[in-house]
Amino acid sequence: MSTSEQDILEQITGDDYKYGFVSNIEQDIIPKGLTEDTVRFISAKKNEPHWLLDWRLKAYKHWLGMTPPDWQNVKFPPIDYQDISYYASPKEGSKLNSLDELDPEIKATYDKLGIPLEEQLILAGVAVDAVLDSVSVITTFKEKLAEKGVIFCSISEAVQEHPELIKKYLGSVVPYTDNYFAALNSAVFSDGSFVYIPKGVRCPMELSTYFRINAKGTGQFERTLLIAEDASYVSYLEGCTAPKRDENQLHAAVVELVAMESAEIKYSTVQNWYPGDKDGKGGIYNFVTKRGVCMGNGSKISWTQVETGSAITWKYPSVVLKGDNSIGEFYSVAVTNNLQQADTGTKMIHIGKNTKSRIVSKGISAGKSQNSYRGLVKVRKSAANARNYSQCDSLLMGDKCGAHTFPYFEINNNGATVEHEATTSKIGEDIMFYCNQRGISQEDAVALIVNGYAKEVLDKLPMEFAVEAKKLLAISLEGSVG
Amino acid sequence: MLNINNLKASIDDKQILKGINLEVKPGEVHAIMGPNGSGKSTLSSVIAGREGYEVSGEVLFNGKDLLELAPEVRAWEGIFLAFQYPVEIPGVSNTNFMRTCINEQRKYRGLPDMDASTFLKTMREKAELVELDPNLMKRSVNQGFSGGEKKRNEIFQLAMLDPKLAILDETDSGLDIDALRIVSNGVNKLRNKDNAFVVITHYQRLLDYIIPDFVHVLMNGQIVKSGTKELAYELEEKGYDWIKAELKEAAL
Ligand SMILES: Nc1ncnc2c1ncn2[C@@H]1O[C@H](COP(=O)(O)OP(=O)(O)OP(=O)(O)O)[C@@H](O)[C@H]1O
Ligand SMILES: [Mg+2]
């Protein structure tokens, strides 16, 4: 690399995370530490039924006996789980019924994030659930959705209003025994979104949840559950941001999806948690378990993710293809810059006949970051005629970052077709000079090239969000030329 | 318009340009010929501002010191390079790419973005000029284009950006006989009294279409001979050895 490229590369580093502000909201935060009492406290705070408290306690006990995983290709000092506060909520406390009751400061927070909560102003036809730290503060368009029988509310509310659904499905896709962070989440989860689409209903609008961490010294443990009954359709999007802080904050979420016969769930994520500064100080640890089950025949689950934030991203949105002819998809763009680390990918578990899965992963590494794709394609004996196609591309910017690909295959049916392609490329000096010569500056060229590179994935996002995601990609890579 | 004085350029301590002098005035066409590896592409890269060279000497463009400017600024000032090897940009459509280029140029010149209908109309017109298949506009820049299509696309871009000084680096290689005629005619239509062309080629044939005012021979990093279009015929016939012999004699 020439010296001037080196300079530019170093400039990256100065970039600003524009969501890094802290809101001045009066909050209830419980003291740091995790004991059985913490679990009881959270459950009581939410006025939960006994069976749910029992479930949490079982999860907690199970967690106590587990050790944190160490197989992932990311490095961080051991987390002190007693040094985290497990519950923070805006003072007002319970859920609001109308926007007028919303603390203006909270509203301002979401306005600043570009997420207007006024129903009439919201992007045409997008319903929003806003989760601040441990609680959902508002859900919009509830009535309109209710007309169609669609339930879209916070999970705490669903526990009260629809306990039978929660009891039936909570932990049915990701049991608390699944992994270390799933166990922890099951014990202390505070809020998240709940979606239920009845039989034959096409959800009339995009549903979205915005997660915001505001409080200091806390962790966020949200839980999302989405159920699509026979022949229904829903497109759901989540977005995430957090203030700039020197400390690392833990975000350990669990997302469970269930698609019944011929149902389709499209789940999109634009993850922009605070990534830490250029020296790797601060930033969110984003340790998430996301899994969907294609329960019914002919059902489809599609994950799309644009991951630009977090100090460490560690997640594998997966699909269990139980129903015959079901389809699982995973489209991912993961950007790492500075000292960010990402170990992300998917698992596609083929059980039913004629099941199909498609994996498209686009990693982009800049600065001194490390970006790993890890994916498992598993074809059980029962999965006659299963097909998988995987494509994993890595784009490197500069020569101090790393890209890694760890594909795993367990094929137990001879009739399965599995294809895997992987490429690694650089934003070469040739392509950069070509753009410059045509009058496109380095920064703009990076944005153009990266968006082109990620196009296949960005095209899968709902239109309204694709534009945002493109900007986000450009911002996260500002100045990074190699 | 363009004044090059004693331009030297080296890369990794290897000197490639060894003192180039050249003056190009508005309305002129200059042809540069010379053996492989003599420094023709390097000269065009240095004028356009490619990084990585150790450069000395002077390059003035309408009085401005070009060597001080970033490559994109040189482009906005009106310099265009049609690449010997155009690059591919996956996922970025030709249309989107051109729109970005045009609007960046307009921004520099204090103009608002070109409106969509004018843009599309201009695209259509300029594509016709070089008979470029309109379907290529939707495709990613140069990706999967044939060699000839890439070269046509360069001249299409040239037409879109309407530069003051265009450098064509071996645009003729890779073009079939008909395409050579079409592309050359396109270039001729773009010529006017205010712009200038520097045409790098190995073959006299191109110069039958784009008739140069001057022909220069670049050898071993220096312009060793300049003349009119007749010089190109002489080179076509005799190759470069006679010039080398001449030089040797002069040196004695
Ligand atoms: N990046 C580089 N590193 C090292 N040497 C280089 C580099 N770029 C060019 N050169 C060398 O400089 C010399 C001139 O190359 P250049 O591409 O300018 O020649 P050219 O006259 O355009 O040749 P051709 O007719 O084959 O296109 C060659 O010997 C080439 O190998
Ligand atoms: Mg050349």
Short mmCIF file of N, CA and C in Angstrom, two decimals, chain B residues 84-162:
data_model
loop_
_atom_site.label_atom_id
_atom_site.label_comp_id
_atom_site.label_asym_id
_atom_site.label_seq_id
_atom_site.Cartn_x
_atom_site.Cartn_y
_atom_site.Cartn_z
N GLN B 84 -6.93 1.36 -21.23
CA GLN B 84 -6.50 0.23 -22.05
C GLN B 84 -7.19 -1.04 -21.55
N TYR B 85 -7.30 -1.16 -20.23
CA TYR B 85 -7.99 -2.30 -19.63
C TYR B 85 -9.08 -1.81 -18.68
N PRO B 86 -10.29 -1.56 -19.18
CA PRO B 86 -11.37 -1.06 -18.32
C PRO B 86 -11.70 -2.08 -17.22
N VAL B 87 -12.00 -1.60 -16.02
CA VAL B 87 -12.26 -2.53 -14.91
C VAL B 87 -13.75 -2.84 -14.79
N GLU B 88 -14.05 -3.92 -14.10
CA GLU B 88 -15.44 -4.32 -13.87
C GLU B 88 -15.86 -3.88 -12.48
N ILE B 89 -17.08 -3.42 -12.34
CA ILE B 89 -17.59 -3.05 -11.01
C ILE B 89 -18.87 -3.84 -10.73
N PRO B 90 -18.75 -4.98 -10.06
CA PRO B 90 -19.91 -5.85 -9.85
C PRO B 90 -21.02 -5.15 -9.06
N GLY B 91 -22.25 -5.38 -9.49
CA GLY B 91 -23.39 -4.88 -8.72
C GLY B 91 -23.71 -3.41 -8.93
N VAL B 92 -22.87 -2.69 -9.68
CA VAL B 92 -23.14 -1.27 -9.93
C VAL B 92 -23.52 -1.13 -11.40
N SER B 93 -24.75 -0.77 -11.66
CA SER B 93 -25.19 -0.72 -13.06
C SER B 93 -24.51 0.43 -13.78
N ASN B 94 -24.33 0.24 -15.06
CA ASN B 94 -23.74 1.28 -15.91
C ASN B 94 -24.50 2.60 -15.74
N THR B 95 -25.82 2.50 -15.66
CA THR B 95 -26.64 3.70 -15.51
C THR B 95 -26.34 4.41 -14.20
N ASN B 96 -26.36 3.64 -13.13
CA ASN B 96 -26.09 4.20 -11.80
C ASN B 96 -24.70 4.82 -11.74
N PHE B 97 -23.75 4.13 -12.34
CA PHE B 97 -22.37 4.61 -12.35
C PHE B 97 -22.28 5.95 -13.08
N MET B 98 -22.88 6.00 -14.25
CA MET B 98 -22.82 7.22 -15.05
C MET B 98 -23.52 8.38 -14.35
N ARG B 99 -24.65 8.06 -13.69
CA ARG B 99 -25.38 9.11 -13.00
C ARG B 99 -24.50 9.72 -11.90
N THR B 100 -23.81 8.83 -11.19
CA THR B 100 -22.92 9.30 -10.13
C THR B 100 -21.81 10.18 -10.71
N CYS B 101 -21.20 9.70 -11.79
CA CYS B 101 -20.10 10.46 -12.40
C CYS B 101 -20.56 11.85 -12.84
N ILE B 102 -21.68 11.86 -13.54
CA ILE B 102 -22.19 13.13 -14.08
C ILE B 102 -22.52 14.10 -12.95
N ASN B 103 -23.20 13.59 -11.93
CA ASN B 103 -23.63 14.50 -10.87
C ASN B 103 -22.47 15.00 -10.01
N GLU B 104 -21.46 14.16 -9.86
CA GLU B 104 -20.27 14.63 -9.13
C GLU B 104 -19.60 15.76 -9.91
N GLN B 105 -19.52 15.58 -11.21
CA GLN B 105 -18.93 16.61 -12.05
C GLN B 105 -19.74 17.91 -11.98
N ARG B 106 -21.06 17.75 -12.01
CA ARG B 106 -21.94 18.93 -11.95
C ARG B 106 -21.81 19.65 -10.61
N LYS B 107 -21.70 18.85 -9.56
CA LYS B 107 -21.55 19.44 -8.23
C LYS B 107 -20.31 20.34 -8.20
N TYR B 108 -19.22 19.84 -8.76
CA TYR B 108 -17.96 20.58 -8.79
C TYR B 108 -18.12 21.89 -9.57
N ARG B 109 -18.97 21.82 -10.58
CA ARG B 109 -19.16 23.01 -11.41
C ARG B 109 -20.31 23.87 -10.91
N GLY B 110 -20.82 23.54 -9.72
CA GLY B 110 -21.87 24.36 -9.12
C GLY B 110 -23.24 24.17 -9.75
N LEU B 111 -23.44 23.04 -10.42
CA LEU B 111 -24.74 22.78 -11.03
C LEU B 111 -25.53 21.77 -10.20
N PRO B 112 -26.86 21.85 -10.28
CA PRO B 112 -27.67 20.84 -9.57
C PRO B 112 -27.58 19.49 -10.28
N ASP B 113 -28.03 18.42 -9.62
CA ASP B 113 -28.07 17.11 -10.25
C ASP B 113 -28.84 17.18 -11.56
N MET B 114 -28.43 16.38 -12.51
CA MET B 114 -29.15 16.34 -13.78
C MET B 114 -30.50 15.64 -13.54
N ASP B 115 -31.57 16.21 -14.07
CA ASP B 115 -32.86 15.57 -13.83
C ASP B 115 -32.95 14.27 -14.61
N ALA B 116 -33.80 13.39 -14.12
CA ALA B 116 -33.83 12.01 -14.62
C ALA B 116 -34.10 11.94 -16.12
N SER B 117 -35.02 12.76 -16.61
CA SER B 117 -35.38 12.60 -18.02
C SER B 117 -34.26 13.11 -18.93
N THR B 118 -33.62 14.21 -18.57
CA THR B 118 -32.48 14.69 -19.36
C THR B 118 -31.37 13.65 -19.36
N PHE B 119 -31.18 13.07 -18.17
CA PHE B 119 -30.12 12.07 -18.04
C PHE B 119 -30.38 10.88 -18.98
N LEU B 120 -31.60 10.38 -18.93
CA LEU B 120 -31.91 9.21 -19.75
C LEU B 120 -31.81 9.53 -21.24
N LYS B 121 -32.24 10.73 -21.57
CA LYS B 121 -32.18 11.15 -22.97
C LYS B 121 -30.71 11.23 -23.43
N THR B 122 -29.88 11.84 -22.59
CA THR B 122 -28.46 11.95 -22.92
C THR B 122 -27.84 10.56 -23.07
N MET B 123 -28.19 9.68 -22.14
CA MET B 123 -27.68 8.31 -22.20
C MET B 123 -28.00 7.68 -23.55
N ARG B 124 -29.25 7.82 -23.95
CA ARG B 124 -29.70 7.20 -25.19
C ARG B 124 -28.91 7.75 -26.38
N GLU B 125 -28.83 9.09 -26.42
CA GLU B 125 -28.10 9.74 -27.51
C GLU B 125 -26.66 9.27 -27.62
N LYS B 126 -26.00 9.27 -26.46
CA LYS B 126 -24.57 8.96 -26.48
C LYS B 126 -24.32 7.48 -26.76
N ALA B 127 -25.26 6.64 -26.33
CA ALA B 127 -25.12 5.22 -26.61
C ALA B 127 -25.25 4.98 -28.12
N GLU B 128 -26.14 5.75 -28.75
CA GLU B 128 -26.32 5.63 -30.20
C GLU B 128 -25.06 6.04 -30.95
N LEU B 129 -24.42 7.06 -30.42
CA LEU B 129 -23.21 7.58 -31.04
C LEU B 129 -22.17 6.49 -31.29
N VAL B 130 -22.05 5.57 -30.33
CA VAL B 130 -21.07 4.48 -30.51
C VAL B 130 -21.77 3.14 -30.73
N GLU B 131 -23.08 3.22 -31.02
CA GLU B 131 -23.90 2.03 -31.25
C GLU B 131 -23.71 0.98 -30.15
N LEU B 132 -23.85 1.46 -28.92
CA LEU B 132 -23.72 0.58 -27.76
C LEU B 132 -25.10 0.01 -27.44
N ASP B 133 -25.17 -1.29 -27.27
CA ASP B 133 -26.43 -1.97 -26.98
C ASP B 133 -27.05 -1.41 -25.68
N PRO B 134 -28.27 -0.85 -25.78
CA PRO B 134 -28.90 -0.23 -24.60
C PRO B 134 -29.03 -1.21 -23.42
N ASN B 135 -29.08 -2.51 -23.72
CA ASN B 135 -29.20 -3.48 -22.62
C ASN B 135 -27.99 -3.45 -21.69
N LEU B 136 -26.87 -2.97 -22.23
CA LEU B 136 -25.66 -2.94 -21.40
C LEU B 136 -25.76 -1.89 -20.29
N MET B 137 -26.71 -0.95 -20.43
CA MET B 137 -26.86 0.10 -19.41
C MET B 137 -27.32 -0.45 -18.08
N LYS B 138 -28.14 -1.49 -18.15
CA LYS B 138 -28.69 -2.07 -16.92
C LYS B 138 -27.69 -3.00 -16.25
N ARG B 139 -26.75 -3.48 -17.05
CA ARG B 139 -25.79 -4.44 -16.49
C ARG B 139 -24.72 -3.76 -15.67
N SER B 140 -24.07 -4.53 -14.81
CA SER B 140 -22.99 -3.98 -14.00
C SER B 140 -21.88 -3.48 -14.91
N VAL B 141 -21.23 -2.40 -14.49
CA VAL B 141 -20.19 -1.76 -15.29
C VAL B 141 -19.17 -2.78 -15.79
N ASN B 142 -19.13 -2.95 -17.08
CA ASN B 142 -18.14 -3.80 -17.77
C ASN B 142 -18.18 -5.28 -17.39
N GLN B 143 -19.05 -5.68 -16.47
CA GLN B 143 -19.02 -7.07 -16.03
C GLN B 143 -19.59 -7.98 -17.10
N GLY B 144 -18.79 -8.91 -17.54
CA GLY B 144 -19.22 -9.83 -18.58
C GLY B 144 -19.30 -9.19 -19.95
N PHE B 145 -18.85 -7.94 -20.08
CA PHE B 145 -18.83 -7.29 -21.40
C PHE B 145 -17.73 -7.95 -22.23
N SER B 146 -17.95 -8.03 -23.53
CA SER B 146 -16.88 -8.52 -24.39
C SER B 146 -15.80 -7.45 -24.46
N GLY B 147 -14.63 -7.83 -24.95
CA GLY B 147 -13.53 -6.88 -25.05
C GLY B 147 -13.94 -5.62 -25.82
N GLY B 148 -14.61 -5.84 -26.93
CA GLY B 148 -15.03 -4.73 -27.76
C GLY B 148 -16.09 -3.87 -27.07
N GLU B 149 -17.02 -4.53 -26.36
CA GLU B 149 -18.07 -3.79 -25.65
C GLU B 149 -17.47 -2.89 -24.57
N LYS B 150 -16.44 -3.40 -23.92
CA LYS B 150 -15.77 -2.58 -22.90
C LYS B 150 -15.19 -1.31 -23.51
N LYS B 151 -14.56 -1.47 -24.66
CA LYS B 151 -13.94 -0.32 -25.31
C LYS B 151 -14.99 0.69 -25.77
N ARG B 152 -16.08 0.18 -26.29
CA ARG B 152 -17.18 1.07 -26.69
C ARG B 152 -17.74 1.79 -25.49
N ASN B 153 -17.83 1.06 -24.40
CA ASN B 153 -18.37 1.65 -23.17
C ASN B 153 -17.48 2.81 -22.71
N GLU B 154 -16.17 2.67 -22.90
CA GLU B 154 -15.26 3.77 -22.53
C GLU B 154 -15.58 5.02 -23.34
N ILE B 155 -15.79 4.83 -24.63
CA ILE B 155 -16.06 6.00 -25.47
C ILE B 155 -17.46 6.56 -25.20
N PHE B 156 -18.37 5.67 -24.84
CA PHE B 156 -19.70 6.13 -24.41
C PHE B 156 -19.57 7.04 -23.18
N GLN B 157 -18.77 6.60 -22.21
CA GLN B 157 -18.57 7.40 -21.01
C GLN B 157 -17.92 8.73 -21.34
N LEU B 158 -16.97 8.65 -22.26
CA LEU B 158 -16.30 9.88 -22.71
C LEU B 158 -17.36 10.86 -23.25
N ALA B 159 -18.25 10.33 -24.08
CA ALA B 159 -19.27 11.19 -24.68
C ALA B 159 -20.17 11.78 -23.60
N MET B 160 -20.49 10.98 -22.60
CA MET B 160 -21.35 11.46 -21.51
C MET B 160 -20.68 12.59 -20.74
N LEU B 161 -19.39 12.45 -20.49
CA LEU B 161 -18.73 13.40 -19.59
C LEU B 161 -18.13 14.61 -20.33
N ASP B 162 -18.09 14.53 -21.65
CA ASP B 162 -17.69 15.65 -22.48
C ASP B 162 -16.44 16.38 -21.96
#
